[in-house]
Amino acid sequence: MSSIWTVVAVVGVGTMAIKGAGPLFLGGRPLPVGLTSVVDLLAPALLGALVVVQTFGDGQALVLDERVIGVAVAAIALWRKAPLLVVVVAAAAATALARAVL
Amino acid sequence: MAPLTVAIVGFGFSFGVLARSAGFGWPAAVLMSATTFAGSAQFAAASILGDGGTIAAAIGAALLLNARYGPIGVTVAPWLTGSALSRFVHAQLTVDESWAIAAEGDGRYDPKKIVGAGLLLYVCWVGGTAIGAISGERLGDPQALGLDAAFPALFLGLLVPIAKGRRRVQAALLGAAIALVLTPIAPPGVPIIAAGAACLLGIRR
């Protein structure tokens, strides 16, 4: 429980600092172009990692289970331009169904 | 704005439910939405803790995901005026969506829209989280509901709209590959942070 509160507090304060730093200190000066193009790739890199770890990871093992079906359904829903909430619910429902049936 | 507010309430609701399944109490889930106010980082921290990752791994991954708000804050900085405190507070309302709504092209931003859209999204996000976190407990067994598949589906849904351009697609694929290789050998959460190294692709011209 206390580890959750620690994460909530540090991430909250850290994010506020990141968001506020530009308007507070920088004024109108832009970041160096090189730094911006590196930061720009952080989110895709981390989200790519989160997708595969949350799909195949089970502790330190890599497994194939019913989550793959849910993520496949999510990919199809995204391809059909479904809203994010629909994508998430469809993935959970597909995995729940697979668990109940298989 | 209307479809967007519904989407943000739903998105907040799913964070509330998934945070509960990752072991958060409802006050922790609501406080996180109220202070961090950034979906992908919150989901990342909750999923890493839910997988048994360390505090440091959860914090590191969440803050790296929010690093994009550094440059985003810089782009809106010239348009936020007033005292240092007011600039700092207004900057908190800058999220991906309010930033996009406030953009007027040519690098100009409408401060009224940053604040107006930001406040509306904030209320939707925190409110949705509260509903999800409080009602989520009654939903039942997270595994039977397939909630463990909702996490990767959500990350995929966040990735697809930003994976525009060859460089970002390469970063996403390299990040995924780094995480897969490290998962069997590194503690939970660490492969996610290590995947951030894929951003160094940005150094190459």
XYZ file of C-alpha atoms in Angstrom:
307
model
C 0.000 0.000 0.000
C 2.706 2.497 0.977
C 4.620 1.763 -2.234
C 1.537 2.826 -4.206
C 1.294 6.115 -2.281
C 5.008 6.767 -2.838
C 4.601 6.304 -6.586
C 1.453 8.474 -6.641
C 3.222 11.291 -4.772
C 6.532 11.245 -6.675
C 4.954 10.878 -10.131
C 2.444 13.629 -9.288
C 5.066 16.113 -8.101
C 7.503 15.121 -10.874
C 4.888 15.587 -13.600
C 3.865 18.987 -12.230
C 7.518 20.033 -12.273
C 8.000 18.836 -15.871
C 4.834 20.589 -17.076
C 5.572 23.794 -15.201
C 9.291 24.087 -15.982
C 8.945 25.606 -19.483
C 6.422 28.349 -18.651
C 8.131 29.038 -15.309
C 11.783 29.304 -16.380
C 12.249 29.310 -20.133
C 9.976 32.090 -21.296
C 9.947 32.135 -25.101
C 13.231 30.351 -25.743
C 12.920 27.012 -27.619
C 14.658 23.757 -26.637
C 17.659 22.691 -28.732
C 16.377 20.786 -31.798
C 18.475 17.698 -31.014
C 16.958 17.337 -27.545
C 13.406 17.770 -28.862
C 13.799 15.040 -31.473
C 15.065 12.615 -28.791
C 12.241 13.400 -26.334
C 9.747 13.049 -29.206
C 10.656 9.353 -29.504
C 10.419 8.532 -25.773
C 6.643 8.018 -25.726
C 6.477 5.688 -28.770
C 9.434 3.660 -27.452
C 7.933 3.208 -23.963
C 4.405 2.530 -25.242
C 5.761 -0.105 -27.669
C 7.510 -1.766 -24.735
C 4.381 -1.589 -22.549
C 2.249 -3.220 -25.258
C 4.477 -6.292 -25.603
C 5.281 -6.688 -21.890
C 1.611 -6.419 -20.913
C 0.653 -8.866 -23.691
C 3.333 -11.546 -23.263
C 4.896 -10.935 -19.849
C 4.041 -12.998 -16.769
C 6.543 -11.942 -14.120
C 9.874 -12.753 -15.757
C 8.396 -15.352 -18.117
C 7.101 -14.722 -21.625
C 3.847 -16.609 -22.201
C 1.129 -16.918 -24.835
C -2.301 -16.800 -23.207
C -5.790 -15.384 -23.770
C -4.491 -11.772 -23.581
C -3.148 -12.177 -27.138
C -6.723 -12.642 -28.378
C -7.796 -9.445 -26.621
C -4.896 -7.434 -28.058
C -5.578 -8.809 -31.548
C -9.206 -7.684 -31.221
C -7.949 -4.277 -30.017
C -5.690 -3.989 -33.078
C -8.631 -4.722 -35.379
C -10.810 -2.191 -33.526
C -8.076 0.468 -33.838
C -7.688 -0.298 -37.526
C -11.459 0.244 -37.894
C -10.976 3.620 -36.126
C -12.983 2.651 -33.031
C -12.829 5.049 -30.035
C -10.294 4.167 -27.323
C -12.947 3.123 -24.800
C -14.495 0.686 -27.304
C -11.018 -0.717 -28.052
C -10.303 -1.375 -24.372
C -13.718 -2.893 -23.598
C -13.583 -5.099 -26.704
C -10.148 -6.400 -25.706
C -11.259 -7.236 -22.171
C -14.474 -8.872 -23.409
C -12.637 -11.000 -26.007
C -10.140 -12.203 -23.395
C -12.868 -12.890 -20.841
C -14.829 -14.837 -23.449
C -11.760 -16.849 -24.474
C -11.075 -17.705 -20.815
C -14.660 -18.799 -20.267
C -14.828 -20.932 -23.443
C -11.330 -22.384 -23.972
C -15.457 19.116 -27.352
C -18.517 16.977 -26.425
C -17.295 13.646 -27.885
C -13.911 14.345 -26.330
C -15.344 14.871 -22.832
C -17.260 11.573 -23.033
C -14.075 9.835 -24.156
C -12.049 11.348 -21.302
C -14.657 10.337 -18.692
C -14.555 6.793 -20.106
C -10.754 6.837 -20.193
C -10.672 8.055 -16.559
C -13.197 5.364 -15.645
C -10.947 2.673 -17.132
C -7.955 4.058 -15.209
C -9.994 3.842 -11.987
C -10.962 0.219 -12.681
C -7.476 -0.876 -13.798
C -5.762 0.905 -10.903
C -7.992 -1.028 -8.525
C -7.050 -4.287 -10.265
C -3.376 -3.306 -9.827
C -3.857 -2.925 -6.058
C -4.617 0.823 -5.732
C -7.178 1.961 -3.180
C -9.722 4.398 -4.632
C -8.220 7.485 -2.901
C -4.788 6.712 -4.387
C -6.277 6.311 -7.873
C -8.209 9.607 -7.617
C -5.240 11.502 -6.148
C -3.014 10.247 -8.951
C -5.465 11.522 -11.588
C -5.751 14.857 -9.745
C -1.979 15.440 -9.521
C -0.443 13.638 -12.511
C -3.297 14.315 -14.994
C -1.600 12.315 -17.773
C -3.165 9.024 -18.815
C -0.316 7.029 -20.316
C 2.035 7.662 -17.367
C -0.649 6.716 -14.838
C -1.492 3.471 -16.656
C 2.213 2.654 -16.958
C 2.857 3.176 -13.232
C -0.228 1.135 -12.258
C 0.585 -1.737 -14.606
C 4.220 -1.953 -13.458
C 3.185 -1.998 -9.775
C 0.472 -4.554 -10.584
C 3.146 -6.790 -12.139
C 5.238 -6.635 -8.964
C 7.690 -4.054 -10.308
C 9.665 -1.824 -7.964
C 8.716 1.707 -6.887
C 11.709 3.066 -8.799
C 10.692 1.268 -12.010
C 7.118 2.572 -11.809
C 8.252 6.152 -11.130
C 10.978 6.036 -13.786
C 8.671 4.769 -16.540
C 5.904 7.258 -15.677
C 8.238 10.268 -15.624
C 9.940 9.232 -18.880
C 6.503 9.029 -20.512
C 5.743 12.524 -19.240
C 9.073 13.905 -20.452
C 7.217 15.046 -23.592
C 5.506 17.683 -21.463
C 8.873 19.441 -21.140
C 8.952 20.506 -24.824
C 5.138 20.906 -24.882
C 5.407 23.322 -21.944
C 8.084 25.248 -23.831
C 5.805 25.670 -26.863
C 2.984 27.223 -24.813
C 5.290 29.243 -22.520
C 5.228 32.479 -24.599
C 1.398 32.594 -24.468
C 1.003 32.077 -20.727
C 1.410 35.425 -19.016
C 0.894 36.640 -15.447
C 2.732 35.855 -12.225
C 5.099 32.902 -11.888
C 2.500 31.045 -9.797
C -0.257 31.617 -12.352
C 2.022 30.475 -15.213
C 2.920 27.333 -13.238
C -0.728 26.522 -12.442
C -1.916 27.159 -16.005
C 0.873 24.941 -17.315
C -0.656 22.025 -15.349
C -3.746 22.201 -17.564
C -1.658 21.522 -20.662
C -2.316 17.925 -21.704
C -2.067 16.388 -25.184
C -5.712 17.138 -25.967
C -5.945 20.726 -24.637
C -2.613 21.499 -26.308
C -3.946 20.254 -29.652
C -7.217 22.200 -29.242
C -5.389 25.419 -28.334
C -2.983 25.264 -31.306
C -3.687 28.039 -33.821
C -0.908 27.072 -36.237
C 2.388 28.925 -36.772
C 3.377 27.965 -33.220
C 0.704 30.227 -31.675
C -1.466 29.009 -28.782
C -4.681 30.461 -27.373
C -4.173 30.676 -23.586
C -7.957 30.861 -22.998
C -8.384 27.543 -24.787
C -5.521 25.935 -22.866
C -7.213 26.892 -19.607
C -10.841 26.314 -20.713
C -10.315 22.982 -22.464
C -7.790 21.932 -19.823
C -10.184 22.599 -16.919
C -13.037 20.727 -18.598
C -10.794 17.752 -19.371
C -9.437 17.820 -15.815
C -12.920 17.565 -14.280
C -13.838 14.723 -16.685
C -10.610 12.836 -16.027
C -10.689 13.057 -12.219
C -14.467 12.446 -12.081
C -14.236 9.423 -14.403
C -11.417 8.008 -12.299
C -13.465 8.395 -9.105
C -16.483 6.608 -10.619
C -14.300 3.792 -11.979
C -12.231 3.358 -8.825
C -15.237 3.344 -6.487
C -17.565 1.193 -8.601
C -14.786 -1.007 -10.008
C -14.572 -3.034 -6.827
C -18.040 -4.478 -7.451
C -17.159 -5.642 -10.943
C -15.664 -8.936 -9.747
C -12.559 -11.004 -10.554
C -10.246 -8.915 -12.835
C -8.915 -12.050 -14.561
C -12.369 -13.420 -15.404
C -13.293 -9.992 -16.821
C -10.194 -9.950 -19.030
C -8.930 -6.726 -17.413
C -5.322 -7.899 -17.831
C -5.876 -7.598 -21.600
C -7.314 -4.093 -21.198
C -3.858 -2.754 -20.213
C -1.993 -3.772 -23.411
C -5.040 -2.818 -25.527
C -4.981 0.640 -23.983
C -1.231 1.098 -24.548
C -1.712 0.018 -28.168
C -4.548 2.531 -28.464
C -2.285 5.298 -27.116
C 0.613 4.256 -29.361
C -1.201 4.046 -32.714
C -2.199 7.745 -33.027
C 1.302 8.996 -32.133
C 3.225 6.412 -34.197
C 3.316 8.742 -37.188
C 6.444 8.943 -39.300
C 9.169 6.368 -39.868
C 11.305 7.463 -36.903
C 8.519 7.025 -34.335
C 7.497 3.622 -35.738
C 11.140 2.527 -35.533
C 11.349 3.772 -31.930
C 8.185 1.845 -30.988
C 9.457 -1.390 -32.590
C 12.934 -1.043 -31.080
C 11.422 -0.285 -27.663
C 9.232 -3.378 -27.911
C 12.216 -5.530 -28.936
C 14.390 -4.230 -26.059
C 11.591 -4.941 -23.562
C 10.999 -8.485 -24.862
C 14.697 -9.377 -24.716
C 15.106 -7.984 -21.179
C 11.895 -9.376 -19.642
C 13.321 -12.833 -18.787
C 16.505 -11.416 -17.256
C 15.569 -8.084 -15.613
C 13.159 -7.354 -12.722
C 9.596 -6.238 -13.681
C 9.437 -2.629 -14.880
C 13.127 -2.370 -15.767
C 12.620 -3.584 -19.389
C 10.131 -0.721 -19.888
C 12.591 1.926 -18.719
C 15.438 0.369 -20.730
C 13.200 0.529 -23.814
C 13.325 4.313 -23.464
C 16.870 4.080 -24.869
C 15.214 3.576 -28.269
C 14.632 7.345 -28.286
C 18.351 7.730 -29.038
C 17.351 6.972 -32.639
C 16.443 10.666 -32.615
C 20.137 11.626 -32.487
C 20.680 10.200 -35.973
C 20.002 12.799 -38.601
